[in-house]
């Protein structure tokens, strides 16, 4: 697959250089420049929030570093977790004297390194907690939800927890809010075309010119089924039904909806999907408080989309609406 | 090419339905629902600004309907101009008693229909003027710049003229600002993969798996050369050199830069390109006042990017920074 890039080895560093050049609130730090922190972080007296993961998902993760979201981010190679040292640096960059929440997606490599980093900074007197994004319902059964991978829904956990931290909540409280957001969040994706890791010989998967895959992960992890491409309305209906079958009834009164492009899929298509999702929610008497439709968490040029629902109460809704200042979050007052 | 869509005939209407459902400031009107207006338009005593063109370029055109940008938009089928009746409706939706600027891209079909619509509304006492976006330097020689096509740069003309209108300028003044923005704007694109019009049997063009095309238009119009894909730095250098060779020296002191994805091209790649463009501008002593990097004017799933420069003075810079409220414009204070 063709890309506008130079040497594959330089892909991540050149991307980060451009990202920070375009967004002066983002600062590169860490020994190898793989930590991105808010130029205004750490904020004294504020609970810090750190995240991280592999590159290739912009705007996730680094694009959400900013006031009212996450303070810093450790970033790895494309689709590869960040190094332990960078996780340590990122936690320190977020520490404003009241502890740091580690809030990232549930992937084995990321967990191992963030856990080790947590132990290392504890020795220096920084208290940390962990909440893992695990919203991808296709990646494990409901009774094993702790095994689920984190995908686009993580952004709304950033937003809720980030707003709580900005409002002065302590570490336990920020952690509670993040966990509550994760608990009420469900996502499912579908893919039409793969992406390719820079320098790799082949795309992340192969798929027939008339096929789609339901439930595929953002690194091309296998989904639930692969069949002939269905009309958008059928795809939207199935994604919505699967999410609602998984989200506890108690959280189905009022929702925020996120229709996210995996990369190549156009806004046109996302709006066609959203239109059907909205109708399905209306029909069930579920109120959409806010829809977000666009590129939030991608897999480079992968084609497809994900649908996320978060069931909110007044607290979460207010935190999601609270003003933030970050390159890739639009305020939703 | 696979898309998340239903019947091709329903593509545009379903997209518009979803767009307006997701963004309550956008209202569908017109006989066939092909006019999108700001819910707050027309604003009494404000000069109106109308635009329009074919679908398939979101966020352009309809995504920029909002306060401080354009008031209304007539939208056609994918890559096909809007109907005369819809242009008339869109002009009327923008008229707040002080006249309407028609500000759209320089394509024959759009011009014919907007010109006719202008004549029709003049009979009803609505004064209109026209400024055409013609920023694509690959589409005609400098001495024939009036023949150039309008591409991504149109958005910054919306922004400047929209701010002037919002600040109370009269029609002549808003028209002058739009013309000034267009005069100082240059864009060039490059394409790696084509897109496909819904329902069409084939993609808009074919290109080898190792090839790129420099200067291609947003509907797949032929460019300047087609060769083996070059490294991103070479592509960025050539695009920048071509723009600077075309933009009068007097407008090369301070610029806003727009690095725009044509659709499938990832933010990663755009930032790699922007990094190099920034270095090239720095080396020449040209000040980047603001960079915009993202999806601004696409061709559905086409892969590639465009680079735009606008040479600004204090007036244009202030107008571009002025606050606006629109689904797809981020304020750049």
Coordinates of C-alpha atoms in Angstrom, one line a residue, chain A residues 1-6 10-24 55-59 78 190 192-193 207-212 229-235 263-269 271-275 278 290-291 293 295 298 300-301 304-305 325-330, chain B residues 1-6 10-24 55-59 78 190 192-193 207-212 229-235 263-269 271-275 278 290-291 293 295 298 300-301 304-305 325-330:
Chain A
X1 CA 0.0 0.0 0.0
X2 CA 1.3 3.4 -0.9
X3 CA 1.8 6.0 1.7
X4 CA 3.2 9.5 1.9
X5 CA 6.2 8.7 4.0
X6 CA 10.0 8.5 4.0
X10 CA 11.5 7.4 10.7
X11 CA 7.7 7.2 10.3
X12 CA 6.8 7.7 14.0
X13 CA 9.4 10.3 14.8
X14 CA 8.6 12.4 11.7
X15 CA 4.9 12.1 12.4
X16 CA 5.4 13.3 16.0
X17 CA 7.7 16.1 14.8
X18 CA 5.0 17.3 12.5
X19 CA 2.2 16.9 15.1
X20 CA 4.1 19.0 17.6
X21 CA 5.1 21.6 15.0
X22 CA 1.4 22.0 14.0
X23 CA 0.2 22.1 17.6
X24 CA 2.3 24.2 19.9
X55 CA 1.2 4.8 16.9
X56 CA -1.0 4.6 13.8
X57 CA -4.3 5.6 15.5
X58 CA -4.3 9.4 15.3
X59 CA -5.9 11.4 16.7
X78 CA 3.1 1.7 14.8
X190 CA -16.4 -3.4 11.1
X192 CA -13.8 -3.2 4.6
X193 CA -10.1 -2.8 3.7
X207 CA -10.1 -9.5 2.5
X208 CA -12.1 -10.2 -0.7
X209 CA -13.1 -7.3 -2.9
X210 CA -16.8 -8.0 -2.1
X211 CA -16.3 -8.8 1.6
X212 CA -16.5 -7.1 5.0
X229 CA -20.5 -6.5 2.1
X230 CA -24.0 -5.7 3.4
X231 CA -25.9 -2.4 2.9
X232 CA -25.0 0.3 5.4
X233 CA -28.4 0.1 7.1
X234 CA -28.0 -3.6 7.8
X235 CA -24.4 -3.0 9.1
X263 CA -9.3 5.8 8.4
X264 CA -10.2 5.7 4.8
X265 CA -13.9 5.6 5.3
X266 CA -15.4 9.0 4.4
X267 CA -17.6 11.3 6.4
X268 CA -20.3 10.6 3.8
X269 CA -20.4 7.0 4.9
X271 CA -23.2 10.1 8.3
X272 CA -25.2 7.4 6.4
X273 CA -24.4 5.1 9.3
X274 CA -25.2 7.6 11.9
X275 CA -28.6 8.4 10.3
X278 CA -30.1 7.5 15.3
X290 CA -24.6 14.1 21.7
X291 CA -23.4 12.4 18.5
X293 CA -19.1 11.6 13.9
X295 CA -12.1 10.5 12.7
X298 CA -8.1 5.3 13.2
X300 CA -4.1 4.6 9.3
X301 CA -5.8 3.9 6.0
X304 CA -14.5 0.7 8.0
X305 CA -16.0 2.3 11.1
X325 CA -8.6 22.6 25.1
X326 CA -6.9 20.0 23.0
X327 CA -5.9 19.7 19.4
X328 CA -8.4 17.0 18.4
X329 CA -11.3 17.5 20.8
X330 CA -14.1 19.8 19.8
Chain B
X1 CA -14.5 -0.1 -4.3
X2 CA -16.5 -1.0 -1.2
X3 CA -18.4 1.6 0.7
X4 CA -20.7 1.7 3.7
X5 CA -23.8 2.8 1.7
X6 CA -27.2 1.7 0.6
X10 CA -29.9 7.5 -1.9
X11 CA -26.3 8.2 -1.1
X12 CA -26.5 12.0 -1.0
X13 CA -29.8 12.3 0.7
X14 CA -28.9 9.8 3.4
X15 CA -25.6 11.5 3.9
X16 CA -27.3 14.9 4.3
X17 CA -29.9 13.4 6.6
X18 CA -27.2 12.1 8.9
X19 CA -25.2 15.3 8.7
X20 CA -28.1 17.4 9.8
X21 CA -29.2 14.8 12.5
X22 CA -25.6 15.0 14.0
X23 CA -25.4 18.8 13.7
X24 CA -28.6 20.6 14.8
X55 CA -21.2 16.1 -2.9
X56 CA -18.4 13.8 -2.0
X57 CA -16.0 16.5 -0.5
X58 CA -17.1 16.6 3.1
X59 CA -16.4 18.6 5.2
X78 CA -21.6 13.3 -6.0
X190 CA -1.2 14.8 -5.3
X192 CA -2.0 8.0 -4.7
X193 CA -5.3 6.1 -5.1
X207 CA -3.0 4.3 -11.3
X208 CA -0.2 1.8 -10.9
X209 CA 0.5 0.2 -7.5
X210 CA 3.8 2.0 -7.4
X211 CA 2.7 5.3 -8.9
X212 CA 1.5 8.7 -7.8
X229 CA 5.8 7.2 -5.7
X230 CA 8.5 9.5 -4.3
X231 CA 9.4 9.8 -0.6
X232 CA 7.2 12.2 1.3
X233 CA 10.0 14.8 1.7
X234 CA 10.4 15.0 -2.1
X235 CA 6.7 15.3 -2.6
X263 CA -9.7 11.2 2.2
X264 CA -7.9 7.9 2.9
X265 CA -4.5 9.5 3.6
X266 CA -3.9 9.4 7.4
X267 CA -3.1 12.1 9.8
X268 CA 0.3 10.4 10.3
X269 CA 1.1 11.1 6.7
X271 CA 2.0 15.5 9.7
X272 CA 5.1 13.9 8.0
X273 CA 4.3 16.2 5.1
X274 CA 3.7 19.3 7.3
X275 CA 7.0 18.8 9.1
X278 CA 7.4 23.9 7.8
X290 CA -1.2 29.0 11.6
X291 CA -1.0 25.5 10.2
X293 CA -3.6 19.8 9.2
X295 CA -9.5 16.4 6.6
X298 CA -11.9 15.4 0.5
X300 CA -14.4 10.4 -0.5
X301 CA -11.8 7.6 -0.2
X304 CA -3.3 11.8 -1.4
X305 CA -3.2 15.3 0.0
X325 CA -19.3 28.5 15.1
X326 CA -19.6 25.8 12.5
X327 CA -19.6 22.0 12.7
X328 CA -16.2 21.5 10.9
X329 CA -14.2 24.7 11.6
X330 CA -12.0 24.8 14.7

